[in-house]
mmCIF file of C-alpha atoms and ligand atoms in Angstrom:
data_model
loop_
_atom_site.group_PDB
_atom_site.id
_atom_site.type_symbol
_atom_site.label_atom_id
_atom_site.label_comp_id
_atom_site.label_asym_id
_atom_site.label_seq_id
_atom_site.Cartn_x
_atom_site.Cartn_y
_atom_site.Cartn_z
ATOM 1 C CA MET A 1 -0.801 -8.247 16.738
ATOM 2 C CA ARG A 2 2.174 -9.258 18.825
ATOM 3 C CA VAL A 3 5.404 -8.654 17.044
ATOM 4 C CA LYS A 4 8.117 -11.163 17.752
ATOM 5 C CA GLY A 5 11.293 -12.268 16.105
ATOM 6 C CA THR A 6 13.595 -10.460 13.763
ATOM 7 C CA MET A 7 12.467 -7.739 11.417
ATOM 8 C CA ALA A 8 14.015 -6.243 8.341
ATOM 9 C CA ILE A 9 13.476 -3.099 6.345
ATOM 10 C CA LEU A 10 12.582 -4.142 2.797
ATOM 11 C CA PRO A 11 13.279 -2.063 -0.314
ATOM 12 C CA ILE A 12 10.142 -0.328 -1.586
ATOM 13 C CA VAL A 13 9.499 -0.686 -5.304
ATOM 14 C CA ILE A 14 9.006 2.576 -7.115
ATOM 15 C CA TYR A 15 6.701 3.346 -10.068
ATOM 16 C CA PRO A 16 6.871 2.292 -12.945
ATOM 17 C CA HIS A 17 7.885 -1.091 -11.508
ATOM 18 C CA PRO A 18 5.589 -3.652 -13.223
ATOM 19 C CA LEU A 19 4.673 -5.383 -9.936
ATOM 20 C CA LEU A 20 2.703 -2.285 -8.953
ATOM 21 C CA ARG A 21 0.283 -3.081 -11.780
ATOM 22 C CA GLU A 22 -0.196 -6.757 -11.009
ATOM 23 C CA GLN A 23 -3.158 -8.420 -9.360
ATOM 24 C CA ALA A 24 -1.850 -9.801 -6.051
ATOM 25 C CA LEU A 25 -2.776 -13.412 -5.251
ATOM 26 C CA PRO A 26 -4.690 -14.363 -2.119
ATOM 27 C CA VAL A 27 -2.701 -15.965 0.673
ATOM 28 C CA GLU A 28 -3.840 -19.585 0.952
ATOM 29 C CA THR A 29 -2.136 -20.541 4.197
ATOM 30 C CA VAL A 30 -1.192 -18.154 6.966
ATOM 31 C CA ASP A 31 2.211 -19.599 7.766
ATOM 32 C CA THR A 32 5.450 -18.305 9.251
ATOM 33 C CA THR A 33 6.561 -16.977 5.840
ATOM 34 C CA VAL A 34 3.526 -14.675 5.711
ATOM 35 C CA GLN A 35 3.998 -13.696 9.342
ATOM 36 C CA GLN A 36 7.631 -12.805 8.649
ATOM 37 C CA LEU A 37 6.555 -10.777 5.612
ATOM 38 C CA ILE A 38 4.098 -8.875 7.839
ATOM 39 C CA ARG A 39 6.770 -8.160 10.457
ATOM 40 C CA ASP A 40 9.089 -6.865 7.766
ATOM 41 C CA MET A 41 6.327 -4.755 6.202
ATOM 42 C CA ILE A 42 5.613 -3.174 9.606
ATOM 43 C CA GLU A 43 9.292 -2.384 10.080
ATOM 44 C CA THR A 44 9.436 -0.988 6.542
ATOM 45 C CA VAL A 45 6.359 1.250 6.795
ATOM 46 C CA HIS A 46 7.503 2.627 10.159
ATOM 47 C CA ALA A 47 10.981 3.343 8.811
ATOM 48 C CA ALA A 48 9.737 5.028 5.614
ATOM 49 C CA PRO A 49 7.883 6.619 7.477
ATOM 50 C CA GLY A 50 4.413 5.913 6.151
ATOM 51 C CA ILE A 51 0.923 5.051 7.357
ATOM 52 C CA GLY A 52 0.229 2.124 5.034
ATOM 53 C CA LEU A 53 1.954 -0.437 2.838
ATOM 54 C CA ALA A 54 0.846 -3.261 0.559
ATOM 55 C CA ALA A 55 2.926 -6.381 -0.170
ATOM 56 C CA PRO A 56 3.364 -5.610 -3.906
ATOM 57 C CA GLN A 57 5.229 -2.465 -2.818
ATOM 58 C CA VAL A 58 7.933 -4.662 -1.305
ATOM 59 C CA GLY A 59 8.051 -6.976 -4.311
ATOM 60 C CA VAL A 60 5.571 -9.629 -3.133
ATOM 61 C CA ALA A 61 2.421 -10.132 -5.263
ATOM 62 C CA ARG A 62 0.321 -11.383 -2.331
ATOM 63 C CA GLN A 63 -2.737 -9.900 -0.657
ATOM 64 C CA VAL A 64 -1.240 -8.484 2.509
ATOM 65 C CA ILE A 65 -1.493 -4.912 3.849
ATOM 66 C CA VAL A 66 -0.338 -3.071 6.931
ATOM 67 C CA VAL A 67 -1.915 0.182 8.110
ATOM 68 C CA ASP A 68 -0.778 2.238 11.087
ATOM 69 C CA LEU A 69 -1.915 5.829 11.369
ATOM 70 C CA SER A 70 0.254 6.198 14.491
ATOM 71 C CA VAL A 71 3.461 5.230 12.596
ATOM 72 C CA GLY A 72 4.542 2.928 15.400
ATOM 73 C CA GLU A 73 3.475 5.138 18.319
ATOM 74 C CA ASP A 74 0.362 3.182 19.304
ATOM 75 C CA PRO A 75 0.315 -0.638 19.024
ATOM 76 C CA ALA A 76 -3.516 -0.549 19.032
ATOM 77 C CA ALA A 77 -3.463 1.515 15.822
ATOM 78 C CA LEU A 78 -1.586 -1.154 13.895
ATOM 79 C CA HIS A 79 -3.647 -3.240 11.475
ATOM 80 C CA ALA A 80 -2.108 -6.075 9.493
ATOM 81 C CA LEU A 81 -4.598 -7.785 7.206
ATOM 82 C CA ILE A 82 -4.313 -10.789 4.929
ATOM 83 C CA ASN A 83 -6.684 -11.096 1.945
ATOM 84 C CA PRO A 84 -8.516 -7.871 2.848
ATOM 85 C CA GLU A 85 -11.685 -6.969 1.031
ATOM 86 C CA ILE A 86 -14.171 -4.139 1.295
ATOM 87 C CA LEU A 87 -17.593 -5.478 2.208
ATOM 88 C CA ALA A 88 -19.421 -2.163 2.362
ATOM 89 C CA ALA A 89 -18.635 1.468 1.651
ATOM 90 C CA GLU A 90 -20.529 4.699 2.096
ATOM 91 C CA GLY A 91 -20.025 8.429 1.830
ATOM 92 C CA LEU A 92 -17.613 10.231 -0.435
ATOM 93 C CA ALA A 93 -14.771 12.662 0.218
ATOM 94 C CA VAL A 94 -11.929 13.968 -1.926
ATOM 95 C CA GLU A 95 -8.556 14.353 -0.195
ATOM 96 C CA GLU A 96 -4.954 14.529 -1.283
ATOM 97 C CA GLU A 97 -2.950 11.297 -1.036
ATOM 98 C CA GLY A 98 0.651 10.306 -1.483
ATOM 99 C CA CYS A 99 2.189 6.874 -1.952
ATOM 100 C CA LEU A 100 5.558 5.448 -0.931
ATOM 101 C CA SER A 101 5.906 4.017 -4.458
ATOM 102 C CA LEU A 102 5.274 7.428 -6.037
ATOM 103 C CA PRO A 103 7.694 9.794 -4.283
ATOM 104 C CA GLU A 104 6.721 13.462 -4.382
ATOM 105 C CA VAL A 105 3.412 12.787 -6.139
ATOM 106 C CA ARG A 106 0.206 14.068 -4.541
ATOM 107 C CA VAL A 107 -3.187 13.272 -6.037
ATOM 108 C CA GLU A 108 -6.708 14.261 -5.021
ATOM 109 C CA VAL A 109 -8.532 10.958 -4.651
ATOM 110 C CA PRO A 110 -12.253 10.440 -4.078
ATOM 111 C CA ARG A 111 -12.872 7.705 -1.488
ATOM 112 C CA ALA A 112 -15.713 6.372 0.596
ATOM 113 C CA THR A 113 -15.691 7.910 4.075
ATOM 114 C CA VAL A 114 -16.768 4.745 5.911
ATOM 115 C CA VAL A 115 -15.809 1.207 4.952
ATOM 116 C CA THR A 116 -16.283 -2.256 6.350
ATOM 117 C CA VAL A 117 -13.210 -4.393 5.708
ATOM 118 C CA ARG A 118 -12.893 -8.125 6.143
ATOM 119 C CA GLY A 119 -9.603 -9.989 6.296
ATOM 120 C CA LEU A 120 -7.458 -12.378 8.270
ATOM 121 C CA THR A 121 -5.206 -11.383 11.151
ATOM 122 C CA PRO A 122 -1.541 -12.488 11.206
ATOM 123 C CA GLU A 123 -2.796 -15.332 13.441
ATOM 124 C CA GLY A 124 -5.146 -16.474 10.670
ATOM 125 C CA GLU A 125 -8.380 -15.373 12.340
ATOM 126 C CA GLU A 126 -11.110 -13.622 10.389
ATOM 127 C CA VAL A 127 -11.811 -10.043 11.430
ATOM 128 C CA ILE A 128 -14.328 -7.479 10.257
ATOM 129 C CA LEU A 129 -13.344 -3.862 10.874
ATOM 130 C CA GLU A 130 -15.300 -0.675 10.429
ATOM 131 C CA ALA A 131 -13.143 2.313 9.574
ATOM 132 C CA GLU A 132 -13.909 5.932 8.876
ATOM 133 C CA GLY A 133 -12.093 9.058 7.776
ATOM 134 C CA LEU A 134 -8.351 8.731 7.207
ATOM 135 C CA LEU A 135 -8.306 5.098 8.334
ATOM 136 C CA ALA A 136 -11.015 4.216 5.785
ATOM 137 C CA ARG A 137 -9.054 6.097 3.130
ATOM 138 C CA VAL A 138 -5.795 4.258 3.858
ATOM 139 C CA PHE A 139 -7.526 0.860 3.767
ATOM 140 C CA GLN A 140 -8.961 1.726 0.343
ATOM 141 C CA HIS A 141 -5.563 2.961 -0.892
ATOM 142 C CA GLU A 142 -3.742 -0.212 0.245
ATOM 143 C CA ILE A 143 -6.445 -2.557 -1.074
ATOM 144 C CA ASP A 144 -6.191 -0.716 -4.417
ATOM 145 C CA HIS A 145 -2.511 -1.733 -4.501
ATOM 146 C CA LEU A 146 -3.535 -5.403 -4.280
ATOM 147 C CA HIS A 147 -5.460 -4.946 -7.518
ATOM 148 C CA GLY A 148 -2.746 -3.030 -9.349
ATOM 149 C CA ARG A 149 -4.470 0.321 -8.886
ATOM 150 C CA LEU A 150 -2.485 3.446 -8.060
ATOM 151 C CA ILE A 151 -3.443 6.996 -7.112
ATOM 152 C CA LEU A 152 -2.411 8.013 -10.654
ATOM 153 C CA ASP A 153 -5.503 6.196 -11.909
ATOM 154 C CA TYR A 154 -7.710 8.806 -10.273
ATOM 155 C CA LEU A 155 -6.251 11.624 -12.384
ATOM 156 C CA GLY A 156 -7.610 12.883 -15.658
ATOM 157 C CA LYS A 157 -5.682 11.589 -18.687
ATOM 158 C CA ALA A 158 -3.710 14.766 -19.442
ATOM 159 C CA GLN A 159 -2.555 15.185 -15.850
ATOM 160 C CA ARG A 160 -1.756 11.470 -15.563
ATOM 161 C CA ASP A 161 0.374 11.505 -18.729
ATOM 162 C CA MET A 162 2.274 14.530 -17.471
ATOM 163 C CA ILE A 163 3.097 12.931 -14.104
ATOM 164 C CA LYS A 164 4.001 9.579 -15.716
ATOM 165 C CA GLN A 165 6.383 11.339 -18.085
ATOM 166 C CA LYS A 166 8.017 13.151 -15.168
ATOM 167 C CA LEU A 167 8.389 9.918 -13.172
ATOM 168 C CA ARG A 168 9.888 8.018 -16.130
ATOM 169 C CA LYS A 169 12.325 10.854 -16.756
ATOM 170 C CA ARG A 170 13.368 10.806 -13.113
ATOM 171 C CA GLN A 171 13.859 7.031 -13.307
ATOM 172 C CA ARG A 172 16.039 7.347 -16.430
ATOM 173 C CA GLU A 173 18.171 9.982 -14.700
ATOM 174 C CA ALA A 174 18.542 7.790 -11.613
ATOM 175 C CA MET A 175 19.666 4.871 -13.788
ATOM 176 C CA LYS A 176 22.115 7.061 -15.660
ATOM 177 C CA GLN A 177 23.641 8.120 -12.344
ATOM 178 C CA VAL A 178 23.974 4.465 -11.275
ATOM 179 C CA ALA A 179 25.621 3.648 -14.605
ATOM 180 C CA GLN A 180 28.089 6.521 -14.169
ATOM 181 C CA SER A 181 29.065 5.740 -10.594
HETATM 182 NI NI1 NI B 1 0.526 3.514 -1.973
#
């Protein structure tokens, strides 16, 4: 996509923010508001730095994702998709993943190795992409976000409870520090 106009780095919401568990709504009209959101999401994911970001992670419960394995190095590697859905998936591989909303957490996540994804471009045109390997994995991770699913959900219960407890404790400590300052 061509990136024009002003951009802003948006704050990324951190687990256990409730928005991370919400079902994001489809975008009905691709208008300048959505295009601005996409520009800001691109700026935000590059600044993080990260390779993918979903709108709920910046506080917007809408079906928008950006993926850029090059982290801003290669404009051709940038994918911004509205209302993305996985049409077909094959293969299976387990790899470690992180998430900008779950700092310092790494989880082994099984994913399809090849996916076909359909969505709308920032110009409102339908596209169908085939992705494999890491790109396929990141699409699946970001589309999970649109349905309130997080990498934590791929853990066994005991491990998940342990990590959740640690994250909540860290959040309480962060809030205590804010209260004291
Ligand atoms: Ni994530």
